[in-house]
Amino acid sequence: MRYPEWTDTPACRGTDTEMWFCEDDEPGYREANLLKKICSGCPVKQQCLEYSLHHSVQGYWAGTTPRTRLQLRRKLNITPKPIGLAWEIHEYGKVI
């Protein structure tokens, strides 16, 4: 699995990766307001949304949560492609 190559620099670049994910037992994202703000002005928000709808990603993408994306997929009749597991992606430093 390869992440998309954005046409511009995402607004989230350089941020703390952990804030874009929450544990299953957490009620929501700790920095939800900040995440919304970062995503709202992102130059690749539409690309990010398309990718996140068509792939089984976790976390906060393009201003959406996994629950929001599930609802959008149902509405748009999109079946997401599974993404590979970490040990399937890298073998000796190469994407396979």
Coordinates of N, CA and C in Angstrom, one line a residue:
M1 N 0.8 -1.2 0.0 CA 0.0 0.0 0.0 C 0.9 1.2 0.0
R2 N 0.6 2.1 -0.9 CA 1.3 3.4 -0.9 C 0.3 4.5 -0.6
Y3 N 0.7 5.5 0.2 CA -0.1 6.6 0.4 C -0.1 7.5 -0.9
P4 N -1.1 8.3 -1.0 CA -1.2 9.1 -2.3 C -0.1 10.1 -2.3
E5 N 0.3 10.5 -3.5 CA 1.2 11.6 -3.7 C 0.4 12.8 -3.9
W6 N 0.3 13.7 -3.0 CA -0.5 14.9 -3.0 C 0.0 15.9 -4.1
T7 N -0.9 16.7 -4.6 CA -0.5 17.7 -5.6 C 0.1 18.9 -4.9
D8 N -0.1 19.0 -3.6 CA 0.4 20.1 -2.8 C 0.8 19.6 -1.5
T9 N 1.3 20.5 -0.6 CA 1.7 20.0 0.7 C 0.5 20.0 1.6
P10 N 0.2 18.9 2.3 CA -0.9 18.8 3.2 C -0.7 19.8 4.4
A11 N -1.8 20.3 4.9 CA -1.7 21.2 6.1 C -1.3 20.5 7.3
C12 N -1.5 19.1 7.3 CA -1.1 18.3 8.5 C 0.4 18.0 8.6
R13 N 1.1 18.2 7.5 CA 2.5 17.8 7.4 C 3.3 18.5 8.6
G14 N 4.0 17.6 9.3 CA 4.8 18.1 10.4 C 4.1 18.1 11.8
T15 N 2.8 17.8 11.8 CA 2.0 17.8 13.0 C 2.3 16.4 13.8
D16 N 1.9 16.4 15.0 CA 2.1 15.2 15.8 C 1.1 14.1 15.3
T17 N 1.6 13.0 14.7 CA 0.8 12.0 14.1 C -0.2 11.4 15.1
E18 N 0.1 11.3 16.4 CA -0.8 10.7 17.3 C -2.1 11.4 17.5
M19 N -2.1 12.7 17.3 CA -3.4 13.4 17.5 C -4.4 13.1 16.4
W20 N -4.0 12.5 15.3 CA -4.9 12.2 14.2 C -5.6 10.8 14.4
F21 N -5.3 10.1 15.5 CA -5.9 8.8 15.8 C -6.4 8.8 17.3
C22 N -7.4 8.0 17.6 CA -7.8 7.9 18.9 C -8.0 6.4 19.2
E23 N -7.8 6.0 20.4 CA -8.0 4.6 20.8 C -9.5 4.2 20.7
D24 N -9.7 2.9 20.5 CA -11.1 2.4 20.4 C -12.0 2.8 21.6
D25 N -11.4 2.8 22.8 CA -12.2 3.1 24.0 C -12.3 4.6 24.3
E26 N -11.7 5.5 23.4 CA -11.9 6.9 23.6 C -13.1 7.4 22.9
P27 N -13.8 8.3 23.6 CA -15.1 8.8 23.0 C -14.9 9.7 21.7
G28 N -13.7 10.2 21.6 CA -13.4 11.1 20.4 C -12.0 11.5 20.4
Y29 N -11.7 12.4 19.4 CA -10.3 12.9 19.3 C -10.1 14.0 20.3
R30 N -9.0 14.0 21.0 CA -8.6 14.9 22.0 C -8.5 16.3 21.4
E31 N -8.0 16.4 20.2 CA -7.7 17.7 19.6 C -8.7 18.0 18.5
A32 N -9.9 17.6 18.6 CA -10.9 17.6 17.5 C -11.0 19.0 16.9
N33 N -11.1 20.1 17.7 CA -11.2 21.4 17.2 C -10.0 21.8 16.4
L34 N -8.8 21.5 16.8 CA -7.6 21.8 16.1 C -7.5 21.0 14.8
L35 N -7.9 19.7 14.8 CA -7.9 18.9 13.6 C -8.9 19.5 12.6
K36 N -10.0 19.9 13.0 CA -11.0 20.5 12.1 C -10.4 21.8 11.5
K37 N -9.7 22.6 12.3 CA -9.1 23.8 11.8 C -8.0 23.5 10.8
I38 N -7.2 22.6 11.1 CA -6.1 22.2 10.2 C -6.7 21.7 8.8
C39 N -7.6 20.9 8.9 CA -8.2 20.3 7.7 C -9.0 21.3 6.9
S40 N -9.6 22.3 7.5 CA -10.5 23.2 6.8 C -9.8 24.0 5.7
G41 N -8.6 24.3 6.0 CA -7.9 25.1 5.0 C -6.8 24.4 4.2
C42 N -6.9 23.1 4.2 CA -5.9 22.2 3.6 C -6.0 22.2 2.1
P43 N -4.9 22.5 1.4 CA -5.0 22.5 -0.1 C -5.2 21.1 -0.8
V44 N -5.1 20.0 0.0 CA -5.3 18.7 -0.6 C -6.5 18.0 0.1
K45 N -7.4 18.8 0.7 CA -8.5 18.2 1.5 C -9.3 17.3 0.6
Q46 N -9.6 17.7 -0.6 CA -10.5 16.9 -1.5 C -9.8 15.6 -1.9
Q47 N -8.5 15.6 -2.2 CA -7.7 14.4 -2.5 C -7.7 13.5 -1.3
C48 N -7.5 14.1 -0.1 CA -7.4 13.3 1.1 C -8.8 12.6 1.4
L49 N -9.9 13.3 1.2 CA -11.2 12.7 1.3 C -11.4 11.6 0.4
E50 N -11.1 11.8 -0.9 CA -11.3 10.7 -1.9 C -10.5 9.5 -1.5
Y51 N -9.2 9.7 -1.1 CA -8.4 8.6 -0.7 C -9.0 7.8 0.5
S52 N -9.4 8.6 1.5 CA -9.9 8.0 2.7 C -11.2 7.3 2.5
L53 N -12.0 7.7 1.6 CA -13.3 7.0 1.3 C -13.0 5.7 0.5
H54 N -12.0 5.7 -0.3 CA -11.8 4.5 -1.2 C -10.8 3.5 -0.6
H55 N -10.2 3.8 0.6 CA -9.3 2.9 1.3 C -9.7 2.8 2.7
S56 N -9.5 1.6 3.3 CA -9.9 1.4 4.7 C -8.8 2.0 5.7
V57 N -8.8 3.3 5.7 CA -7.9 3.9 6.6 C -8.5 4.2 8.0
Q58 N -7.7 4.4 9.0 CA -8.2 4.7 10.3 C -7.8 6.1 10.6
G59 N -8.4 6.7 11.6 CA -8.0 8.0 12.0 C -8.8 9.1 11.4
Y60 N -8.3 10.3 11.6 CA -9.0 11.5 11.1 C -8.4 12.0 9.8
W61 N -9.2 12.0 8.7 CA -8.8 12.3 7.4 C -9.7 13.3 6.8
A62 N -9.2 14.4 6.2 CA -10.0 15.4 5.5 C -11.2 15.9 6.3
G63 N -11.0 16.1 7.6 CA -12.1 16.6 8.4 C -13.1 15.5 8.7
T64 N -12.8 14.2 8.5 CA -13.8 13.2 8.8 C -13.3 12.2 9.8
T65 N -14.2 11.6 10.5 CA -13.8 10.5 11.4 C -14.2 9.2 10.7
P66 N -13.7 8.0 11.2 CA -14.1 6.8 10.6 C -15.7 6.6 10.5
R67 N -16.4 7.0 11.5 CA -17.8 6.9 11.5 C -18.4 7.8 10.3
T68 N -17.9 9.0 10.2 CA -18.4 9.9 9.1 C -18.1 9.3 7.8
R69 N -16.9 8.7 7.6 CA -16.6 8.1 6.3 C -17.5 6.9 6.0
L70 N -17.8 6.1 7.0 CA -18.7 5.0 6.9 C -20.1 5.4 6.3
Q71 N -20.6 6.5 6.9 CA -21.9 7.1 6.5 C -21.8 7.6 5.0
L72 N -20.7 8.3 4.7 CA -20.5 8.8 3.3 C -20.4 7.6 2.3
R73 N -19.6 6.6 2.7 CA -19.5 5.4 1.8 C -20.8 4.8 1.5
R74 N -21.6 4.6 2.5 CA -23.0 4.0 2.4 C -23.8 4.9 1.4
K75 N -23.8 6.2 1.6 CA -24.5 7.1 0.8 C -24.1 7.1 -0.6
L76 N -22.7 7.0 -0.8 CA -22.2 7.1 -2.2 C -21.9 5.7 -2.8
N77 N -22.3 4.7 -2.0 CA -22.1 3.3 -2.5 C -20.6 3.0 -2.8
I78 N -19.8 3.3 -1.9 CA -18.3 3.0 -2.1 C -17.9 1.9 -1.2
T79 N -17.2 0.9 -1.7 CA -16.6 -0.1 -1.0 C -15.1 0.1 -0.9
P80 N -14.6 0.4 0.3 CA -13.2 0.7 0.4 C -12.3 -0.5 0.2
K81 N -11.1 -0.2 -0.4 CA -10.1 -1.2 -0.6 C -9.3 -1.4 0.7
P82 N -9.1 -2.6 1.1 CA -8.3 -2.9 2.3 C -6.8 -2.4 2.1
I83 N -6.2 -1.9 3.2 CA -4.8 -1.5 3.1 C -4.0 -2.6 3.7
G84 N -2.8 -2.7 3.3 CA -1.9 -3.8 3.8 C -1.5 -3.5 5.3
L85 N -1.0 -4.6 5.9 CA -0.5 -4.4 7.3 C 0.9 -4.0 7.2
A86 N 1.4 -3.4 8.3 CA 2.7 -2.8 8.3 C 3.8 -3.8 7.8
W87 N 3.7 -5.1 8.3 CA 4.7 -6.0 8.0 C 4.6 -6.5 6.5
E88 N 3.5 -6.2 5.9 CA 3.3 -6.6 4.5 C 3.8 -5.4 3.6
I89 N 3.9 -4.2 4.1 CA 4.2 -3.0 3.3 C 5.7 -2.9 3.2
H90 N 6.5 -3.1 4.2 CA 7.9 -2.9 4.2 C 8.7 -4.2 4.4
E91 N 9.5 -4.5 3.4 CA 10.4 -5.6 3.6 C 11.8 -5.1 3.2
Y92 N 12.6 -5.1 4.2 CA 14.0 -4.6 4.1 C 14.0 -3.2 3.6
G93 N 13.1 -2.3 4.1 CA 13.1 -0.9 3.7 C 12.4 -0.6 2.4
K94 N 11.9 -1.6 1.7 CA 11.2 -1.3 0.4 C 9.7 -1.5 0.5
V95 N 9.0 -0.7 -0.2 CA 7.6 -0.9 -0.2 C 7.3 -2.1 -1.2
I96 N 6.5 -3.1 -0.7 CA 6.3 -4.3 -1.6 C 4.8 -4.3 -2.0

